[in-house]
């Protein structure tokens, strides 16, 4: 075997070994990334802002002021066109939060309520 043939065989062997090394290295990086992604906690999903709110209204029969629930700025009415007036703020806020939880919206924060959790509870 001549020196040139021996040199060519050695060069081809070195190139093949280097290619195998690079392929193995990149495959190990992909496997490590997949394991990292599987063990990582998912980021919490940000809930959309709530379209609900409260509006002061006077009850037509009792002539007392109360709170009506609004959606997108309009008073939330029943199918017959009537809407509820809640005379106590805490009751109106609890109903508002229930509607936001059912719809999957972020809870409205009320600064003047002492036990205000602010955003929705994790379910």
PDB file of C-alpha atoms in Angstrom:
ATOM      1  CA  UNK A   1       0.000   0.000   0.000  1.00  0.00           C
ATOM      2  CA  UNK A   2       1.394   3.317  -0.994  1.00  0.00           C
ATOM      3  CA  UNK A   3       1.750   6.343   1.198  1.00  0.00           C
ATOM      4  CA  UNK A   4      -0.878   8.284  -0.766  1.00  0.00           C
ATOM      5  CA  UNK A   5      -3.500   5.541  -0.329  1.00  0.00           C
ATOM      6  CA  UNK A   6      -2.729   5.308   3.368  1.00  0.00           C
ATOM      7  CA  UNK A   7      -3.043   9.101   3.740  1.00  0.00           C
ATOM      8  CA  UNK A   8      -6.404   9.151   1.913  1.00  0.00           C
ATOM      9  CA  UNK A   9      -7.784   6.337   4.085  1.00  0.00           C
ATOM     10  CA  UNK A  10      -6.649   8.136   7.254  1.00  0.00           C
ATOM     11  CA  UNK A  11      -8.210  11.435   6.127  1.00  0.00           C
ATOM     12  CA  UNK A  12     -11.527   9.758   5.265  1.00  0.00           C
ATOM     13  CA  UNK A  13     -11.535   7.992   8.642  1.00  0.00           C
ATOM     14  CA  UNK A  14     -10.862  11.261  10.489  1.00  0.00           C
ATOM     15  CA  UNK A  15     -13.636  13.068   8.571  1.00  0.00           C
ATOM     16  CA  UNK A  16     -16.141  10.262   9.272  1.00  0.00           C
ATOM     17  CA  UNK A  17     -15.251  10.242  12.979  1.00  0.00           C
ATOM     18  CA  UNK A  18     -15.684  14.018  13.141  1.00  0.00           C
ATOM     19  CA  UNK A  19     -19.098  13.822  11.412  1.00  0.00           C
ATOM     20  CA  UNK A  20     -20.251  11.120  13.840  1.00  0.00           C
ATOM     21  CA  UNK A  21     -19.056  13.253  16.760  1.00  0.00           C
ATOM     22  CA  UNK A  22     -20.915  16.371  15.534  1.00  0.00           C
ATOM     23  CA  UNK A  23     -24.117  14.385  14.869  1.00  0.00           C
ATOM     24  CA  UNK A  24     -23.984  12.780  18.327  1.00  0.00           C
ATOM     25  CA  UNK A  25     -23.370  16.142  20.000  1.00  0.00           C
ATOM     26  CA  UNK A  26     -26.379  17.778  18.306  1.00  0.00           C
ATOM     27  CA  UNK A  27     -28.591  14.777  19.046  1.00  0.00           C
ATOM     28  CA  UNK A  28     -27.616  14.980  22.724  1.00  0.00           C
ATOM     29  CA  UNK A  29     -28.491  18.697  22.738  1.00  0.00           C
ATOM     30  CA  UNK A  30     -31.943  17.952  21.261  1.00  0.00           C
ATOM     31  CA  UNK A  31     -32.601  15.238  23.856  1.00  0.00           C
ATOM     32  CA  UNK A  32     -31.508  17.551  26.676  1.00  0.00           C
ATOM     33  CA  UNK A  33     -33.822  20.304  25.368  1.00  0.00           C
ATOM     34  CA  UNK A  34     -36.783  17.884  25.188  1.00  0.00           C
ATOM     35  CA  UNK A  35     -36.169  16.728  28.766  1.00  0.00           C
ATOM     36  CA  UNK A  36     -35.931  20.338  29.923  1.00  0.00           C
ATOM     37  CA  UNK A  37     -39.213  21.227  28.180  1.00  0.00           C
ATOM     38  CA  UNK A  38     -41.002  18.210  29.703  1.00  0.00           C
ATOM     39  CA  UNK A  39     -39.919  19.059  33.252  1.00  0.00           C
ATOM     40  CA  UNK A  40     -40.515  22.786  32.977  1.00  0.00           C
ATOM     41  CA  UNK A  41     -43.705  24.145  34.528  1.00  0.00           C
ATOM     42  CA  UNK A  42     -45.986  25.750  31.966  1.00  0.00           C
ATOM     43  CA  UNK A  43     -46.398  29.485  32.142  1.00  0.00           C
ATOM     44  CA  UNK A  44     -49.718  30.518  33.645  1.00  0.00           C
ATOM     45  CA  UNK A  45     -52.293  31.459  31.066  1.00  0.00           C
ATOM     46  CA  UNK A  46     -53.189  35.131  31.241  1.00  0.00           C
ATOM     47  CA  UNK A  47     -56.930  35.543  31.427  1.00  0.00           C
ATOM     48  CA  UNK A  48     -58.550  38.177  29.232  1.00  0.00           C
ATOM     49  CA  UNK A  49     -59.772  41.353  30.918  1.00  0.00           C
ATOM     50  CA  UNK A  50     -63.331  41.275  32.143  1.00  0.00           C
ATOM     51  CA  UNK A  51     -66.087  42.926  30.101  1.00  0.00           C
ATOM     52  CA  UNK A  52     -68.246  43.106  33.246  1.00  0.00           C
ATOM     53  CA  UNK A  53     -68.659  46.062  35.559  1.00  0.00           C
ATOM     54  CA  UNK A  54     -71.054  47.745  37.984  1.00  0.00           C
ATOM     55  CA  UNK A  55     -73.262  50.759  37.407  1.00  0.00           C
ATOM     56  CA  UNK A  56     -75.326  52.755  39.907  1.00  0.00           C
ATOM     57  CA  UNK A  57     -79.028  52.639  39.066  1.00  0.00           C
ATOM     58  CA  UNK A  58     -82.252  53.483  40.870  1.00  0.00           C
ATOM     59  CA  UNK A  59     -84.779  50.708  41.432  1.00  0.00           C
ATOM     60  CA  UNK A  60     -88.010  51.686  39.646  1.00  0.00           C
ATOM     61  CA  UNK A  61     -90.395  50.466  42.368  1.00  0.00           C
ATOM     62  CA  UNK A  62     -88.579  51.066  45.652  1.00  0.00           C
ATOM     63  CA  UNK A  63     -86.806  54.237  44.448  1.00  0.00           C
ATOM     64  CA  UNK A  64     -83.621  53.074  46.200  1.00  0.00           C
ATOM     65  CA  UNK A  65     -80.206  53.219  44.628  1.00  0.00           C
ATOM     66  CA  UNK A  66     -78.403  49.986  43.876  1.00  0.00           C
ATOM     67  CA  UNK A  67     -75.904  48.363  41.549  1.00  0.00           C
ATOM     68  CA  UNK A  68     -76.602  46.820  38.150  1.00  0.00           C
ATOM     69  CA  UNK A  69     -74.144  44.511  36.407  1.00  0.00           C
ATOM     70  CA  UNK A  70     -72.926  45.697  33.006  1.00  0.00           C
ATOM     71  CA  UNK A  71     -71.285  43.852  30.145  1.00  0.00           C
ATOM     72  CA  UNK A  72     -69.244  45.901  27.655  1.00  0.00           C
ATOM     73  CA  UNK A  73     -70.742  49.046  29.176  1.00  0.00           C
ATOM     74  CA  UNK A  74     -74.379  48.010  28.726  1.00  0.00           C
ATOM     75  CA  UNK A  75     -76.618  46.846  31.568  1.00  0.00           C
ATOM     76  CA  UNK A  76     -76.878  43.057  31.564  1.00  0.00           C
ATOM     77  CA  UNK A  77     -80.580  42.287  31.008  1.00  0.00           C
ATOM     78  CA  UNK A  78     -82.664  39.128  31.060  1.00  0.00           C
ATOM     79  CA  UNK A  79     -84.506  37.868  27.983  1.00  0.00           C
ATOM     80  CA  UNK A  80     -87.592  39.853  29.013  1.00  0.00           C
ATOM     81  CA  UNK A  81     -85.615  43.123  29.081  1.00  0.00           C
ATOM     82  CA  UNK A  82     -85.513  43.537  32.858  1.00  0.00           C
ATOM     83  CA  UNK A  83     -82.341  43.752  34.915  1.00  0.00           C
ATOM     84  CA  UNK A  84     -81.517  43.164  38.554  1.00  0.00           C
ATOM     85  CA  UNK A  85     -80.636  45.907  40.996  1.00  0.00           C
ATOM     86  CA  UNK A  86     -78.528  44.791  43.961  1.00  0.00           C
ATOM     87  CA  UNK A  87     -78.875  47.139  46.927  1.00  0.00           C
ATOM     88  CA  UNK A  88     -75.768  45.809  48.704  1.00  0.00           C
ATOM     89  CA  UNK A  89     -72.400  46.313  47.054  1.00  0.00           C
ATOM     90  CA  UNK A  90     -70.950  43.063  48.435  1.00  0.00           C
ATOM     91  CA  UNK A  91     -73.757  41.027  46.835  1.00  0.00           C
ATOM     92  CA  UNK A  92     -73.267  42.755  43.479  1.00  0.00           C
ATOM     93  CA  UNK A  93     -69.500  42.183  43.619  1.00  0.00           C
ATOM     94  CA  UNK A  94     -69.914  38.477  44.464  1.00  0.00           C
ATOM     95  CA  UNK A  95     -72.296  37.990  41.525  1.00  0.00           C
ATOM     96  CA  UNK A  96     -69.939  39.943  39.265  1.00  0.00           C
ATOM     97  CA  UNK A  97     -66.996  37.734  40.285  1.00  0.00           C
ATOM     98  CA  UNK A  98     -69.050  34.568  39.713  1.00  0.00           C
ATOM     99  CA  UNK A  99     -69.907  35.726  36.196  1.00  0.00           C
ATOM    100  CA  UNK A 100     -66.244  36.525  35.509  1.00  0.00           C
ATOM    101  CA  UNK A 101     -65.159  33.102  36.789  1.00  0.00           C
ATOM    102  CA  UNK A 102     -67.757  31.346  34.634  1.00  0.00           C
ATOM    103  CA  UNK A 103     -66.655  33.310  31.558  1.00  0.00           C
ATOM    104  CA  UNK A 104     -62.949  32.704  32.261  1.00  0.00           C
ATOM    105  CA  UNK A 105     -62.145  36.402  32.676  1.00  0.00           C
ATOM    106  CA  UNK A 106     -59.754  38.068  35.085  1.00  0.00           C
ATOM    107  CA  UNK A 107     -61.559  39.272  38.184  1.00  0.00           C
ATOM    108  CA  UNK A 108     -62.260  42.967  38.556  1.00  0.00           C
ATOM    109  CA  UNK A 109     -60.311  44.484  41.436  1.00  0.00           C
ATOM    110  CA  UNK A 110     -62.135  46.750  43.884  1.00  0.00           C
ATOM    111  CA  UNK A 111     -59.760  48.794  46.040  1.00  0.00           C
ATOM    112  CA  UNK A 112     -62.404  49.709  48.620  1.00  0.00           C
ATOM    113  CA  UNK A 113     -63.274  46.092  49.518  1.00  0.00           C
ATOM    114  CA  UNK A 114     -61.149  44.817  52.396  1.00  0.00           C
ATOM    115  CA  UNK A 115     -61.181  41.102  51.437  1.00  0.00           C
ATOM    116  CA  UNK A 116     -60.694  41.686  47.705  1.00  0.00           C
ATOM    117  CA  UNK A 117     -58.615  38.854  46.207  1.00  0.00           C
ATOM    118  CA  UNK A 118     -58.179  40.922  43.059  1.00  0.00           C
ATOM    119  CA  UNK A 119     -57.750  38.275  40.418  1.00  0.00           C
ATOM    120  CA  UNK A 120     -59.421  34.939  39.937  1.00  0.00           C
ATOM    121  CA  UNK A 121     -58.681  32.010  42.143  1.00  0.00           C
ATOM    122  CA  UNK A 122     -56.825  29.168  40.477  1.00  0.00           C
ATOM    123  CA  UNK A 123     -59.205  26.280  39.813  1.00  0.00           C
TER     124      UNK A 123
END
